[in-house]
Short mmCIF file of C-alpha atoms and ligand atoms in Angstrom, two decimals:
data_model
loop_
_atom_site.label_atom_id
_atom_site.label_comp_id
_atom_site.label_asym_id
_atom_site.label_seq_id
_atom_site.Cartn_x
_atom_site.Cartn_y
_atom_site.Cartn_z
CA MET A 1075 0.13 0.08 0.02
CA SER A 1076 1.34 3.44 -0.85
CA ILE A 1077 2.03 5.80 2.06
CA GLU A 1078 -0.61 8.21 0.81
CA LYS A 1079 -3.20 5.42 1.13
CA LEU A 1080 -2.44 4.90 4.76
CA MET A 1081 -3.07 8.64 5.33
CA ARG A 1082 -6.32 10.27 6.35
CA ALA A 1083 -7.87 11.16 2.86
CA ASN A 1084 -8.12 14.89 3.73
CA ILE A 1085 -4.42 15.05 4.64
CA ALA A 1086 -3.30 13.14 1.51
CA SER A 1087 -5.43 15.94 -0.45
CA LEU A 1088 -4.61 18.85 1.78
CA ASP A 1089 -4.30 22.21 0.15
CA PRO A 1090 -1.62 23.54 2.73
CA TYR A 1091 -1.10 26.88 4.05
CA ARG A 1092 1.96 28.61 2.41
CA CYS A 1093 3.52 31.99 3.17
CA ALA A 1094 5.43 34.22 0.83
CA ARG A 1095 8.73 33.01 2.10
CA ASP A 1096 7.82 29.52 0.95
CA GLU A 1097 8.03 31.09 -2.57
CA PHE A 1098 11.21 32.94 -1.92
CA GLU A 1099 14.88 31.52 -1.49
CA GLY A 1100 17.72 33.68 0.18
CA VAL A 1101 17.95 36.99 1.83
CA ALA A 1102 15.45 39.70 0.76
CA GLU A 1103 16.33 43.56 0.95
CA VAL A 1104 12.93 44.35 2.38
CA TYR A 1105 10.30 42.10 4.12
CA LEU A 1106 6.88 43.63 3.80
CA ASP A 1107 4.97 40.23 3.49
CA ALA A 1108 3.97 39.19 6.89
CA ASN A 1109 2.68 42.02 8.69
CA GLU A 1110 5.38 41.91 11.34
CA SER A 1111 6.80 44.88 13.32
CA TRP A 1112 9.55 46.60 11.54
CA ARG A 1113 11.51 47.28 14.70
CA ARG A 1114 12.45 45.28 17.79
CA TYR A 1115 11.94 46.27 21.55
CA ILE A 1116 14.35 43.86 23.20
CA ASP A 1117 18.04 42.86 22.69
CA PHE A 1118 18.20 39.53 20.93
CA PRO A 1119 20.90 38.10 18.62
CA GLY A 1120 18.58 37.78 15.61
CA ASP A 1121 15.37 38.97 14.03
CA ILE A 1122 13.03 38.27 16.91
CA ASN A 1123 10.53 40.71 15.23
CA ARG A 1124 10.26 38.30 12.25
CA TYR A 1125 8.41 34.99 11.91
CA PRO A 1126 11.00 32.09 12.06
CA ASP A 1127 11.87 29.96 9.12
CA PRO A 1128 9.10 27.43 8.63
CA ARG A 1129 11.49 24.85 7.57
CA SER A 1130 14.18 25.31 10.40
CA ALA A 1131 16.73 24.94 7.78
CA LEU A 1132 19.94 26.05 9.90
CA LEU A 1133 18.83 23.99 12.64
CA ARG A 1134 18.25 20.82 10.46
CA LYS A 1135 21.81 21.50 8.74
CA ALA A 1136 23.36 21.29 12.22
CA ILE A 1137 21.25 18.22 12.97
CA GLU A 1138 22.54 16.49 9.87
CA GLU A 1139 26.21 17.69 10.69
CA VAL A 1140 26.20 16.55 14.50
CA LEU A 1141 23.55 13.90 14.71
CA GLY A 1142 24.00 12.43 11.28
CA LEU A 1143 20.37 12.57 10.09
CA ASP A 1144 19.86 13.58 6.66
CA TYR A 1145 18.53 17.11 6.03
CA ASP A 1146 16.04 16.25 3.50
CA MET A 1147 14.42 13.61 5.75
CA THR A 1148 14.20 15.64 8.92
CA ILE A 1149 11.39 17.79 10.42
CA VAL A 1150 11.62 19.58 13.70
CA GLY A 1151 8.64 19.78 16.03
CA ASN A 1152 7.83 21.47 19.04
CA GLY A 1153 9.28 18.70 21.08
CA SER A 1154 8.87 15.13 19.90
CA ASP A 1155 5.41 15.44 21.46
CA GLU A 1156 4.34 17.45 18.54
CA ILE A 1157 5.66 14.66 16.03
CA ILE A 1158 3.55 12.11 17.84
CA ASP A 1159 0.47 14.23 17.58
CA LEU A 1160 1.15 14.98 13.98
CA LEU A 1161 1.57 11.22 13.18
CA PHE A 1162 -1.85 10.65 14.62
CA ARG A 1163 -3.40 13.40 12.80
CA ILE A 1164 -1.83 12.48 9.41
CA PHE A 1165 -2.28 8.67 9.57
CA CYS A 1166 -5.39 7.93 11.97
CA ASP A 1167 -9.16 8.56 11.15
CA PRO A 1168 -10.86 9.31 14.30
CA GLY A 1169 -13.19 6.77 15.59
CA LYS A 1170 -11.89 4.25 13.04
CA ASP A 1171 -8.19 3.64 13.09
CA SER A 1172 -6.05 2.18 15.95
CA ALA A 1173 -2.62 2.08 17.02
CA LEU A 1174 -0.39 -0.51 18.72
CA LEU A 1175 1.65 0.03 21.71
CA MET A 1176 4.08 -2.09 23.66
CA GLY A 1177 3.12 -1.87 27.41
CA PRO A 1178 4.27 -0.28 29.63
CA THR A 1179 5.47 2.53 27.56
CA TYR A 1180 5.51 6.40 27.31
CA GLY A 1181 2.10 7.68 28.33
CA ALA A 1182 1.62 10.40 25.93
CA TYR A 1183 1.21 7.96 22.81
CA LYS A 1184 -2.14 6.89 24.59
CA VAL A 1185 -3.24 10.66 25.49
CA PHE A 1186 -2.51 11.86 21.98
CA ALA A 1187 -4.48 8.90 20.66
CA SER A 1188 -7.33 9.64 22.96
CA ILE A 1189 -7.23 13.23 21.94
CA ASN A 1190 -7.55 12.21 18.29
CA ASP A 1191 -10.16 9.60 19.11
CA ILE A 1192 -7.87 6.72 18.22
CA LYS A 1193 -8.16 3.32 19.87
CA VAL A 1194 -5.04 1.87 21.31
CA ASN A 1195 -4.09 -1.91 21.69
CA ILE A 1196 -1.35 -2.86 23.87
CA ALA A 1197 0.93 -5.69 23.42
CA PRO A 1198 2.36 -6.49 26.98
CA LEU A 1199 5.97 -6.64 27.19
CA THR A 1200 7.34 -9.85 28.74
CA LYS A 1201 8.10 -9.93 32.50
CA ASP A 1202 11.72 -8.73 31.70
CA PHE A 1203 10.21 -5.89 29.70
CA GLU A 1204 11.26 -7.43 26.21
CA VAL A 1205 9.25 -6.90 23.19
CA ASP A 1206 7.04 -10.13 22.50
CA VAL A 1207 7.65 -10.34 18.76
CA PRO A 1208 5.07 -13.25 18.17
CA LEU A 1209 2.35 -11.40 20.11
CA VAL A 1210 3.06 -8.22 18.40
CA LYS A 1211 2.96 -9.87 14.97
CA LYS A 1212 -0.44 -11.59 15.93
CA MET A 1213 -1.84 -8.22 17.16
CA ILE A 1214 -0.59 -6.55 13.78
CA ASP A 1215 -2.61 -9.26 11.99
CA GLU A 1216 -5.49 -9.08 14.05
CA THR A 1217 -5.98 -5.20 14.37
CA SER A 1218 -4.15 -3.70 11.45
CA PRO A 1219 -2.81 -0.62 13.22
CA LYS A 1220 -2.11 2.52 11.45
CA LEU A 1221 0.70 3.15 13.80
CA VAL A 1222 3.09 0.73 15.86
CA PHE A 1223 5.09 2.54 18.53
CA LEU A 1224 8.43 1.21 19.49
CA CYS A 1225 10.04 3.28 22.18
CA THR A 1226 13.89 2.45 22.49
CA PRO A 1227 15.29 2.75 25.12
CA ASN A 1228 11.87 2.41 26.56
CA ASN A 1229 10.13 4.77 29.08
CA PRO A 1230 9.60 3.64 31.85
CA THR A 1231 11.41 0.60 31.80
CA GLY A 1232 14.68 1.92 30.54
CA ASN A 1233 15.91 -1.11 28.22
CA ALA A 1234 16.56 -0.65 24.60
CA ILE A 1235 15.05 -2.81 22.05
CA PRO A 1236 17.52 -4.75 19.83
CA TYR A 1237 17.74 -3.15 16.32
CA GLU A 1238 17.15 -6.58 14.66
CA ILE A 1239 13.64 -6.80 16.52
CA ILE A 1240 12.73 -3.35 15.59
CA LYS A 1241 13.48 -4.27 11.85
CA GLU A 1242 11.63 -7.43 12.01
CA ILE A 1243 8.72 -5.72 13.36
CA ALA A 1244 8.99 -2.78 10.92
CA THR A 1245 9.21 -5.05 7.99
CA TYR A 1246 6.15 -7.22 9.04
CA ASN A 1247 4.02 -4.18 9.84
CA SER A 1248 2.25 -2.73 6.67
CA GLY A 1249 1.32 0.27 8.52
CA ILE A 1250 3.72 2.98 9.90
CA THR A 1251 6.29 1.96 12.45
CA VAL A 1252 7.37 4.90 14.78
CA VAL A 1253 10.77 4.37 16.55
CA ASP A 1254 11.00 6.70 19.56
CA GLU A 1255 14.91 7.18 20.40
CA ALA A 1256 14.28 9.86 22.89
CA TYR A 1257 17.04 8.27 25.18
CA TRP A 1258 19.10 6.83 22.48
CA ASP A 1259 22.18 8.92 23.37
CA PHE A 1260 22.45 6.92 26.66
CA SER A 1261 22.34 3.56 24.99
CA THR A 1262 24.55 1.33 23.00
CA GLU A 1263 22.14 -0.08 20.64
CA LYS A 1264 22.44 0.68 16.82
CA SER A 1265 19.90 3.67 15.73
CA ALA A 1266 17.00 2.92 13.54
CA SER A 1267 18.06 5.86 11.21
CA ALA A 1268 19.56 3.17 8.74
CA LEU A 1269 16.15 1.53 8.65
CA VAL A 1270 14.37 4.83 7.77
CA LYS A 1271 16.26 4.79 4.41
CA GLU A 1272 15.41 1.14 3.66
CA ASN A 1273 11.74 1.31 4.84
CA GLU A 1274 9.58 4.39 3.82
CA ARG A 1275 7.09 3.20 6.42
CA VAL A 1276 9.37 3.82 9.38
CA VAL A 1277 9.60 7.28 11.24
CA LEU A 1278 12.37 7.92 13.68
CA MET A 1279 11.94 10.33 16.59
CA ARG A 1280 14.72 11.99 18.54
CA THR A 1281 14.72 14.89 20.88
CA LEU A 1282 17.06 17.56 22.38
CA SER A 1283 15.10 17.31 25.80
CA LYS A 1284 17.02 14.53 27.21
CA ALA A 1285 20.75 14.18 26.83
CA TRP A 1286 20.98 17.65 24.91
CA GLY A 1287 19.93 19.53 27.91
CA LEU A 1288 17.21 21.53 26.12
CA ALA A 1289 13.89 20.33 27.54
CA SER A 1290 12.68 24.09 27.76
CA ALA A 1291 13.37 24.79 24.24
CA ARG A 1292 10.95 22.12 22.92
CA ILE A 1293 13.08 20.61 20.04
CA GLY A 1294 11.84 17.05 18.68
CA ILE A 1295 13.13 15.68 15.46
CA ALA A 1296 11.49 13.25 13.04
CA MET A 1297 13.44 11.51 10.14
CA CYS A 1298 11.04 10.06 7.69
CA SER A 1299 10.66 9.22 3.89
CA LYS A 1300 9.57 11.88 1.47
CA PRO A 1301 5.85 11.37 1.45
CA ILE A 1302 5.63 11.52 5.31
CA HIS A 1303 8.02 14.31 5.32
CA GLU A 1304 5.69 16.33 2.90
CA ALA A 1305 2.56 15.47 5.11
CA MET A 1306 4.31 16.53 8.18
CA TYR A 1307 5.56 19.74 6.77
CA ASN A 1308 1.95 20.55 5.54
CA VAL A 1309 0.06 19.70 8.81
CA LYS A 1310 2.36 21.14 11.35
CA TYR A 1311 1.94 24.92 12.45
CA PRO A 1312 3.77 26.81 9.81
CA TYR A 1313 6.14 28.56 12.35
CA ASN A 1314 6.32 25.75 15.13
CA ILE A 1315 10.05 26.36 16.14
CA GLY A 1316 10.56 30.03 17.60
CA LEU A 1317 13.90 31.71 16.85
CA PRO A 1318 14.90 31.63 20.72
CA SER A 1319 14.63 27.94 20.62
CA SER A 1320 16.49 27.31 17.37
CA THR A 1321 19.13 29.66 18.55
CA GLU A 1322 19.76 27.99 21.67
CA ALA A 1323 19.58 24.44 19.90
CA LEU A 1324 22.32 25.54 17.42
CA LYS A 1325 24.49 26.55 20.38
CA ALA A 1326 23.91 23.11 22.12
CA LEU A 1327 24.69 21.24 18.68
CA ALA A 1328 28.02 23.25 18.45
CA ASN A 1329 28.78 22.17 21.90
CA ALA A 1330 28.59 18.42 21.28
CA ALA A 1331 31.74 17.38 22.98
CA ALA A 1332 30.38 18.77 26.29
CA VAL A 1333 27.11 16.97 25.73
CA ARG A 1334 28.95 13.67 25.01
CA GLU A 1335 30.99 14.23 28.31
CA GLY A 1336 27.64 14.87 30.16
CA VAL A 1337 26.21 11.73 28.91
CA GLU A 1338 29.33 9.84 29.86
CA TYR A 1339 29.04 11.25 33.47
CA THR A 1340 25.29 10.41 33.62
CA LYS A 1341 26.07 6.76 32.50
CA LEU A 1342 28.77 6.44 35.19
CA GLU A 1343 26.33 8.10 37.84
CA ARG A 1344 23.49 5.61 36.59
CA GLU A 1345 25.54 2.58 37.45
CA ARG A 1346 26.81 4.24 40.84
CA LEU A 1347 23.18 5.04 41.71
CA ARG A 1348 22.21 1.48 40.76
CA GLY A 1349 24.84 0.13 43.27
CA LEU A 1350 23.64 2.24 46.07
CA LEU A 1351 19.92 1.52 45.51
CA GLU A 1352 20.79 -2.17 45.31
CA LYS A 1353 22.19 -1.97 48.81
CA SER A 1354 19.03 -0.19 50.22
CA SER A 1355 16.68 -2.24 52.47
CA LYS A 1356 13.69 -0.45 50.64
CA VAL A 1357 14.71 -1.58 47.16
CA VAL A 1358 13.69 -4.96 46.04
CA LYS A 1359 15.13 -4.76 42.33
CA VAL A 1360 16.80 -2.14 40.03
CA TYR A 1361 15.96 -2.92 36.32
CA PRO A 1362 18.62 -2.83 33.64
CA SER A 1363 18.72 0.63 31.94
CA ASP A 1364 20.20 2.01 28.58
CA SER A 1365 18.79 5.39 29.59
CA ASN A 1366 19.15 8.42 31.93
CA PHE A 1367 16.80 6.72 34.54
CA LEU A 1368 16.30 3.60 36.69
CA LEU A 1369 13.02 1.76 37.21
CA VAL A 1370 13.21 0.71 40.80
CA LYS A 1371 11.01 -1.75 42.56
CA VAL A 1372 10.58 -0.96 45.99
CA LEU A 1373 8.71 -2.32 49.04
CA ASP A 1374 5.88 0.12 48.96
CA ALA A 1375 6.00 2.61 46.02
CA ASN A 1376 3.16 4.78 47.18
CA SER A 1377 4.34 5.52 50.63
CA ILE A 1378 7.84 5.84 49.61
CA TYR A 1379 6.86 8.20 46.82
CA LEU A 1380 5.06 10.46 49.33
CA ALA A 1381 7.51 10.41 51.81
CA LEU A 1382 10.29 11.41 49.28
CA GLN A 1383 8.03 14.05 48.29
CA LYS A 1384 7.69 15.56 51.78
CA LYS A 1385 11.49 15.73 51.88
CA GLY A 1386 11.35 17.89 48.72
CA ILE A 1387 12.39 14.96 46.50
CA VAL A 1388 10.27 14.35 43.44
CA VAL A 1389 10.54 11.01 41.55
CA ARG A 1390 8.05 9.41 39.31
CA ASN A 1391 5.58 6.81 40.64
CA ARG A 1392 5.00 4.18 37.93
CA SER A 1393 3.35 1.52 40.25
CA ARG A 1394 0.03 1.81 38.40
CA GLU A 1395 1.74 1.08 35.00
CA LEU A 1396 1.41 -2.60 33.60
CA ASN A 1397 3.62 -4.96 35.36
CA CYS A 1398 5.14 -2.27 37.41
CA GLU A 1399 3.76 -2.86 40.66
CA ASN A 1400 5.52 -1.03 43.34
CA CYS A 1401 8.00 0.68 40.78
CA LEU A 1402 9.34 4.20 41.05
CA ARG A 1403 11.13 5.73 37.92
CA ILE A 1404 14.09 7.72 39.05
CA THR A 1405 16.14 10.19 36.97
CA VAL A 1406 19.64 10.10 37.25
CA GLY A 1407 20.68 13.43 38.60
CA SER A 1408 24.12 14.98 39.32
CA LYS A 1409 26.12 13.17 42.09
CA GLU A 1410 25.06 15.65 44.82
CA GLU A 1411 21.33 15.07 43.65
CA ASN A 1412 21.66 11.27 43.86
CA ASP A 1413 23.39 11.53 47.16
CA LYS A 1414 20.68 13.53 48.47
CA LEU A 1415 17.95 11.02 46.98
CA MET A 1416 20.01 8.09 48.81
CA LYS A 1417 20.23 10.10 52.22
CA ALA A 1418 16.33 10.80 52.12
CA LEU A 1419 15.65 7.12 51.21
CA GLU A 1420 17.78 5.86 54.15
CA GLU A 1421 16.18 8.15 56.58
CA LEU A 1422 12.67 7.05 55.82
N1 LIG B 452 9.41 10.13 23.98
C1 LIG B 452 9.55 9.59 25.06
C2 LIG B 452 9.97 8.16 25.23
C3 LIG B 452 9.65 10.53 26.32
O1 LIG B 452 9.91 9.89 27.45
C4 LIG B 452 9.39 11.97 25.98
C5 LIG B 452 9.24 12.75 27.34
N2 LIG B 452 9.41 12.18 28.45
C6 LIG B 452 9.03 12.36 24.83
C7 LIG B 452 9.03 11.51 23.76
C8 LIG B 452 8.65 13.68 24.55
O2 LIG B 452 9.72 14.51 24.70
P1 LIG B 452 9.75 16.06 24.09
O3 LIG B 452 8.51 16.38 23.71
O4 LIG B 452 10.28 16.74 25.13
O5 LIG B 452 10.67 15.96 22.81
#
């Protein structure tokens, strides 16, 4: 089936919004096309009084150089959350289509599905939080999902999905396979970026919110084939990435060595924190992690969660997620932050 046939019919035939700058390449002498202010009232290193580039071209060039994701295949979103929402809006007919998730996984997939009135089916992960490939294939056969989400490393379990499994599912699935690599920088698993070039039904997602330290700038990235790229460009808000955000993102991408050093520090801290947690009398199990957080089974998640909160320490209570009874998800902080957590835990 062609990619266009998988899309909502109204999206495949959309007459998209275009601005004058879509029809103009280069730098003009005078811009009188967008009813902007001719002057600025604040100091900013750039044209803050102008609308930003709808294509985020400079940012995408830096993303290609630093992250190795091809310029022609990338779209930048207001966080990868925007990309997820776009995928539902492009591919899923409300009240009719479905998506397939592995469970437990990132909660926003389900929320965006609900907002778009899309049914969600869940293929539970095994007890070790591995993807149950035969079950996923069976559910693909039975439910014909428009979107299959594979989160690797997975939130909240922390483990990565082996590349070969992603490839196997993406090849089997005749709908769209979305590979969410939000935490990829912390893992050693091969990226699915190569797969996007082999299989036009695969969409890769990355974000600058985690390893790159830019959660507040809201920069998510999709890498996808031409027809999906075109639809995403047409459906996203025309000026979805503000100049302040792209300016700061360019600075971070120019500072990749510091980011890589930070990632190494976080990985070392992750393993130190694991060691400390494993010695705690309140901890039952610390799950393996390829990300910047640990899923930790404790004696009583609800009471420990609230007691830590009272001491000013906020972790994520995941105990109501599928197969996560009594589990807390703990982000790896700085050494000082992790030590404060451990001190508070021992004082309970
Ligand atoms: N994917 C996963 C797996 C996440 O955990 C998150 C945020 N917690 C996101 C996507 C969204 O990230 P953002 O919108 O900040 O890019």
